[in-house]
């Protein structure tokens, strides 16, 4: 009986140790997914793992590993899982770094979330109230509030509509009733009997393209459901600016934009509740986050002035309104609130990401990047935080890219080019035949094409590279690079290539982001290497390969392990606020504390942008690691 | 040239002093109305006046005066204005006591109102706000609230719906805008330009039979309009109890009762505004008072439990809700509030009366009586106040009285019986031919009939009295006493008599009230004579003759000059609350401070009530003055 195992961290899964098997094979046996594109040939380098124990039981490092891993990686004991095999049975422990975990990204989609003490705004108290008698003729309100004060030391006011329910609610179950309190100061509900076991809340992230809603049990703090739908405002305008224009140029434009998104939120609430057998009327509070324009439209606040300088938001502070005021179909005397905004293009969603990332509390310098059509960046440490917004456009969402698509089945999400074999290896979502390419795939492709000199530093596709047979002229007369041939694949496949125009779109997008990055660093008086942590938020930020993003000059040139993926951190921040009034206070403080700079009014904005258009950058000393790697690649 | 005048206090009007003329004639010349029923024959005693100066210039006291005035009155220098004539010209000053002023009652209808410092909950501030620029990119809310704090040291929150108006309102008049504040802590409005000259409020007294609304300019505190309409709930039930029954026995009963009264209030608001060229949307706040049932129905609060012991109100505390919540058509972000209630049958209207009477601040013992279908009584001084409610019924409003009617044209409002001439003299509203009899007339009639022995102390009409020719058998076989013969009068007149049943109705009503009076006195450990002031409130309380009310044993037996008429003091109290947040605090304190006793659960209630059924009372030592007067009358 084999008592030796290979254990995989951090999951703790294990597999019997079997001589001759590679770590990659044993990982699969253990049900642990390790990233790998090159089919175990030791070339793509995606399956890098760290040996924690039993390194001497493995085959010695081979040439593939020496070629693929950097000196630093080799020195710190990393191996390629597809190359290292067991030579002598024993107990081995392998740690799989974040970047090598396949599927890890998807798990992150819900967003990481710091463990915070539960202190929701909504609470319930069961009261046994002395009945009204001729000897005790106190009014119902006095009777109820006196009891609340006696039982829970709460001195509350009764919310207007609740008065109407009070007389029956108190008497229906013989003066046993449950009081619902908001912030322990406003009595927003009184129900007959004991209903203390139901306290639900909903957190909503209203993204420009997607609305995600989370149902939370506020007694446990657990998220008991997640649902999403496309933002129904898309038909009124793909991006924020065109929706603002719609609101400005149509008499009932704002009202329509508001109604449609409120309708979707109501539908998500219904779905969430149905799945767990609850009633939307049991949802006591909804907290929304979104960019400033989505926030304004959600609350019916004219977003007009976000469209032109100085881009002042109407509302920065967090707000809380009656559900009826907006038509949100939850408990009618509940609350619908938002986190605060920071500026016209750094909204409540950025505050939420900042809060869930923990950057605001870091001693060392860090940066949070939430990539979307507008990319919000906040940099600094607990002493000072500066934010900006970059018009990065929708390229990473697949828009304006010839074969661009969302990360759905068949989308190329990983690209690796085998320089030796002149082979392009791709991985698609659900391993389906390639139908198009999503954001992470595009960044991988541009990065690989640059490393393999298919494109120059200025982004021009070179017809005479070593990869000429994959380079062809497209219908527009411009060159394009073929990632996958349609005819070579099974049903549903189509040819996918990267066009000259695609490359330029990516350059524009990444230049916009890096201009923000470099401006914030300059304002803080620090360099890229001073950044001890970069929090990559949002769906794209979570899926994109950090090294590829650094290679093309989108992320600052720091060791990839300093990049932490925080998933849909906007949703996480909204959930934190729902679970904790302290988190709301933190958000209010952060929204005031974080400085904002308007990039376009920075005097060197144009030249910074122009320099950032190059791959990775015109000033190569800002990307020393990339410069070295590309030089190596050229040497190959 | 005659330089001698007769001056009349308190109006200050004067008339040239003319030898031979009576004071009554000179008063008419000066445009001063003195009460008189007997046509100047010196018999009815209604024209009693006090000589302040020049008493020696008048005719000496004659037999009529000696007969009609009491010894106390003669000793304190009172005269009958119809008997005292000028014998020698000179300067004379005459004071007309409240009870002798004719028409005074009507002026009181609006209610007296203490002069209080203006401190309304609503205020406006004109702000000139620095515009948003790229150098000052604060959000609109920060910009506005910072300015409010700088200009007025106000730290306010923005009310939910106001956010939507803010961006346009700030920019429309180049960042000059008027902020509207509620309690100096909630920003409920922002309007372009300077609108500080318009701050309107409405006070509403929702009576069981009549709804009265007052429009106030909150910049000056002036009442700029008064309108009233019958309470539209009357078709659902004449009295409070039948309306509660309607609410309890019909599914949408409460909703209908609420909607109809809200509709009437909206219509009153429109009328008020139209007359002064204002828009209802300029009305920022509405304060309502009413009895507890009217209060609950107005706010849509189930009144069910007011209908049965222990008669606990649902809501005692003052409340404030959004106009939209009730459908009140004023400024949508304004407020609709109420004064607090005291108990199930001592409502916000009683608090209002108490507040406007000043009883709560008296050093000496006093009592406030607000007569209606339910009569609320509060007794005590600033140290302690006790209240109760008496089921006095609608007799004083003319209901259940054979010829009963409201105090409209042709209603007998004063009755005086000339024992010597066996003549009944009546005065009607507008001096029109008698068509019926209103509350004050009924009390006068019963009082006079008792004094003239037409009815006994037990209330039985005596067919064999000296007035037998006016006593006849009615259609029901019971006796009735004819006050006015129809055929003797001109167009529109009809015969008006008082039936045996009418007398009993009045006995029941006055017994209910006096049981309340005597119970409160007992609780306070005082006697009638300890009451230094009685505040008579309400329309009926204002019109009724104090002496007559004492004679029948409705009011405690105190010198009539201690009775102060405060008119519609409920409306006055509502206006005070509208004008002053301090008045609201006072009301809140009073509502908690005033004790309440449930009369029906007092152990001697039945026997007290039975004794009070007698005229003036079974225990005559409680009415020494009446006992003496009636004895005198018997002697005549």
mmCIF file of C-alpha atoms in Angstrom, chain A residues 76-233:
data_model
loop_
_atom_site.group_PDB
_atom_site.id
_atom_site.type_symbol
_atom_site.label_atom_id
_atom_site.label_comp_id
_atom_site.label_asym_id
_atom_site.label_seq_id
_atom_site.Cartn_x
_atom_site.Cartn_y
_atom_site.Cartn_z
ATOM 1 C CA UNK A 76 14.053 30.205 -6.059
ATOM 2 C CA UNK A 77 13.412 26.517 -6.733
ATOM 3 C CA UNK A 78 10.719 26.724 -9.394
ATOM 4 C CA UNK A 79 10.189 23.857 -11.818
ATOM 5 C CA UNK A 80 8.019 23.194 -14.844
ATOM 6 C CA UNK A 81 5.349 20.719 -13.757
ATOM 7 C CA UNK A 82 5.353 19.055 -17.186
ATOM 8 C CA UNK A 83 9.093 18.388 -17.046
ATOM 9 C CA UNK A 84 9.691 17.400 -13.434
ATOM 10 C CA UNK A 85 8.903 13.718 -12.856
ATOM 11 C CA UNK A 86 9.103 11.476 -9.825
ATOM 12 C CA UNK A 87 12.300 9.424 -9.744
ATOM 13 C CA UNK A 88 12.019 8.114 -6.246
ATOM 14 C CA UNK A 89 8.797 7.638 -4.327
ATOM 15 C CA UNK A 90 8.260 9.632 -1.152
ATOM 16 C CA UNK A 91 6.280 12.542 0.169
ATOM 17 C CA UNK A 92 6.395 15.589 -2.062
ATOM 18 C CA UNK A 93 4.704 18.949 -1.536
ATOM 19 C CA UNK A 94 4.139 21.278 -4.456
ATOM 20 C CA UNK A 95 2.880 24.875 -4.290
ATOM 21 C CA UNK A 96 1.047 26.125 -7.339
ATOM 22 C CA UNK A 97 1.484 29.896 -7.696
ATOM 23 C CA UNK A 98 -1.595 31.938 -8.533
ATOM 24 C CA UNK A 99 -0.497 32.501 -12.138
ATOM 25 C CA UNK A 100 -0.185 28.777 -12.814
ATOM 26 C CA UNK A 101 -3.596 27.806 -11.527
ATOM 27 C CA UNK A 102 -5.977 27.116 -14.296
ATOM 28 C CA UNK A 103 -9.595 27.946 -13.588
ATOM 29 C CA UNK A 104 -8.428 30.001 -10.662
ATOM 30 C CA UNK A 105 -9.490 33.078 -12.581
ATOM 31 C CA UNK A 106 -13.035 31.920 -12.835
ATOM 32 C CA UNK A 107 -13.255 31.349 -9.123
ATOM 33 C CA UNK A 108 -12.065 34.883 -8.656
ATOM 34 C CA UNK A 109 -14.931 36.280 -10.678
ATOM 35 C CA UNK A 110 -17.010 36.805 -7.582
ATOM 36 C CA UNK A 111 -14.226 38.893 -6.141
ATOM 37 C CA UNK A 112 -12.108 38.402 -3.088
ATOM 38 C CA UNK A 113 -13.442 39.864 0.060
ATOM 39 C CA UNK A 114 -11.724 40.648 3.315
ATOM 40 C CA UNK A 115 -13.241 38.921 6.316
ATOM 41 C CA UNK A 116 -14.888 41.751 8.208
ATOM 42 C CA UNK A 117 -16.929 41.741 11.417
ATOM 43 C CA UNK A 118 -20.639 41.583 10.647
ATOM 44 C CA UNK A 119 -22.421 44.839 11.559
ATOM 45 C CA UNK A 120 -25.187 45.335 9.005
ATOM 46 C CA UNK A 121 -27.329 48.486 9.021
ATOM 47 C CA UNK A 122 -30.388 46.290 9.341
ATOM 48 C CA UNK A 123 -31.137 44.346 12.483
ATOM 49 C CA UNK A 124 -34.129 42.665 14.045
ATOM 50 C CA UNK A 125 -35.229 42.307 17.622
ATOM 51 C CA UNK A 126 -37.947 40.027 18.983
ATOM 52 C CA UNK A 127 -40.071 41.844 21.551
ATOM 53 C CA UNK A 128 -42.613 40.555 24.033
ATOM 54 C CA UNK A 129 -44.612 43.624 24.794
ATOM 55 C CA UNK A 130 -46.981 44.102 27.733
ATOM 56 C CA UNK A 131 -50.507 44.342 26.285
ATOM 57 C CA UNK A 132 -52.541 47.522 26.499
ATOM 58 C CA UNK A 133 -54.936 47.442 29.431
ATOM 59 C CA UNK A 134 -57.010 50.016 31.256
ATOM 60 C CA UNK A 135 -54.220 50.175 33.823
ATOM 61 C CA UNK A 136 -51.558 50.659 31.159
ATOM 62 C CA UNK A 137 -53.078 52.791 28.447
ATOM 63 C CA UNK A 138 -49.867 53.806 26.719
ATOM 64 C CA UNK A 139 -50.156 54.311 22.969
ATOM 65 C CA UNK A 140 -48.786 51.603 20.692
ATOM 66 C CA UNK A 141 -45.807 53.737 19.671
ATOM 67 C CA UNK A 142 -44.830 54.495 23.265
ATOM 68 C CA UNK A 143 -45.319 50.877 24.252
ATOM 69 C CA UNK A 144 -43.145 49.638 21.417
ATOM 70 C CA UNK A 145 -40.376 52.204 21.756
ATOM 71 C CA UNK A 146 -40.249 51.884 25.545
ATOM 72 C CA UNK A 147 -39.756 48.139 25.097
ATOM 73 C CA UNK A 148 -37.061 48.612 22.485
ATOM 74 C CA UNK A 149 -35.256 50.905 24.844
ATOM 75 C CA UNK A 150 -35.637 48.505 27.760
ATOM 76 C CA UNK A 151 -34.634 45.379 25.817
ATOM 77 C CA UNK A 152 -31.963 46.704 23.510
ATOM 78 C CA UNK A 153 -31.108 50.177 24.796
ATOM 79 C CA UNK A 154 -32.228 51.479 21.436
ATOM 80 C CA UNK A 155 -33.877 54.880 21.190
ATOM 81 C CA UNK A 156 -35.502 54.755 17.793
ATOM 82 C CA UNK A 157 -37.882 56.790 15.688
ATOM 83 C CA UNK A 158 -40.657 55.080 13.801
ATOM 84 C CA UNK A 159 -40.400 55.420 10.028
ATOM 85 C CA UNK A 160 -43.514 57.076 8.553
ATOM 86 C CA UNK A 161 -45.207 54.170 6.809
ATOM 87 C CA UNK A 162 -44.649 51.784 9.706
ATOM 88 C CA UNK A 163 -47.215 53.531 11.892
ATOM 89 C CA UNK A 164 -49.928 52.122 9.683
ATOM 90 C CA UNK A 165 -48.902 48.495 10.333
ATOM 91 C CA UNK A 166 -48.201 48.831 14.008
ATOM 92 C CA UNK A 167 -51.633 48.321 15.627
ATOM 93 C CA UNK A 168 -52.345 45.014 13.890
ATOM 94 C CA UNK A 169 -48.756 43.740 13.958
ATOM 95 C CA UNK A 170 -48.538 44.148 17.727
ATOM 96 C CA UNK A 171 -51.794 42.381 18.454
ATOM 97 C CA UNK A 172 -51.805 39.610 15.839
ATOM 98 C CA UNK A 173 -49.536 37.287 17.810
ATOM 99 C CA UNK A 174 -50.516 38.401 21.295
ATOM 100 C CA UNK A 175 -48.070 41.294 21.551
ATOM 101 C CA UNK A 176 -45.089 39.245 20.377
ATOM 102 C CA UNK A 177 -43.572 41.034 17.437
ATOM 103 C CA UNK A 178 -40.303 41.544 15.617
ATOM 104 C CA UNK A 179 -38.966 45.050 15.203
ATOM 105 C CA UNK A 180 -36.716 45.807 12.247
ATOM 106 C CA UNK A 181 -34.209 48.572 12.799
ATOM 107 C CA UNK A 182 -32.089 50.610 10.404
ATOM 108 C CA UNK A 183 -28.849 51.844 11.915
ATOM 109 C CA UNK A 184 -30.337 51.036 15.326
ATOM 110 C CA UNK A 185 -32.136 54.375 15.204
ATOM 111 C CA UNK A 186 -35.021 54.062 12.787
ATOM 112 C CA UNK A 187 -37.731 51.467 13.265
ATOM 113 C CA UNK A 188 -38.550 50.474 9.696
ATOM 114 C CA UNK A 189 -40.669 47.430 10.355
ATOM 115 C CA UNK A 190 -42.831 45.637 12.849
ATOM 116 C CA UNK A 191 -44.065 42.123 12.135
ATOM 117 C CA UNK A 192 -46.218 39.763 14.151
ATOM 118 C CA UNK A 193 -44.327 36.958 15.879
ATOM 119 C CA UNK A 194 -40.700 36.002 15.444
ATOM 120 C CA UNK A 195 -39.190 36.833 12.036
ATOM 121 C CA UNK A 196 -35.662 37.346 13.311
ATOM 122 C CA UNK A 197 -34.280 34.497 11.228
ATOM 123 C CA UNK A 198 -34.741 36.387 7.956
ATOM 124 C CA UNK A 199 -32.514 39.354 7.241
ATOM 125 C CA UNK A 200 -31.599 39.609 3.587
ATOM 126 C CA UNK A 201 -29.705 42.198 1.628
ATOM 127 C CA UNK A 202 -28.739 42.631 -1.993
ATOM 128 C CA UNK A 203 -25.501 44.102 -3.328
ATOM 129 C CA UNK A 204 -25.511 45.253 -6.930
ATOM 130 C CA UNK A 205 -22.639 46.171 -9.204
ATOM 131 C CA UNK A 206 -24.091 48.137 -12.101
ATOM 132 C CA UNK A 207 -21.392 47.879 -14.730
ATOM 133 C CA UNK A 208 -21.603 49.609 -18.073
ATOM 134 C CA UNK A 209 -22.014 46.234 -19.754
ATOM 135 C CA UNK A 210 -23.161 43.902 -16.989
ATOM 136 C CA UNK A 211 -25.276 44.134 -13.875
ATOM 137 C CA UNK A 212 -24.326 41.656 -11.159
ATOM 138 C CA UNK A 213 -26.443 41.136 -8.075
ATOM 139 C CA UNK A 214 -25.582 39.224 -4.913
ATOM 140 C CA UNK A 215 -28.066 38.012 -2.317
ATOM 141 C CA UNK A 216 -26.705 38.043 1.210
ATOM 142 C CA UNK A 217 -27.953 36.500 4.415
ATOM 143 C CA UNK A 218 -27.178 39.338 6.801
ATOM 144 C CA UNK A 219 -27.377 37.079 9.852
ATOM 145 C CA UNK A 220 -24.386 35.050 8.671
ATOM 146 C CA UNK A 221 -22.840 37.423 6.157
ATOM 147 C CA UNK A 222 -22.936 34.636 3.571
ATOM 148 C CA UNK A 223 -23.564 35.299 -0.093
ATOM 149 C CA UNK A 224 -26.385 32.903 -0.901
ATOM 150 C CA UNK A 225 -26.808 33.718 -4.551
ATOM 151 C CA UNK A 226 -25.293 35.571 -7.494
ATOM 152 C CA UNK A 227 -27.051 36.509 -10.704
ATOM 153 C CA UNK A 228 -26.121 38.752 -13.592
ATOM 154 C CA UNK A 229 -27.675 40.194 -16.704
ATOM 155 C CA UNK A 230 -26.352 42.458 -19.423
ATOM 156 C CA UNK A 231 -26.883 46.142 -18.649
ATOM 157 C CA UNK A 232 -30.159 46.847 -20.481
ATOM 158 C CA UNK A 233 -28.971 50.379 -21.247
#
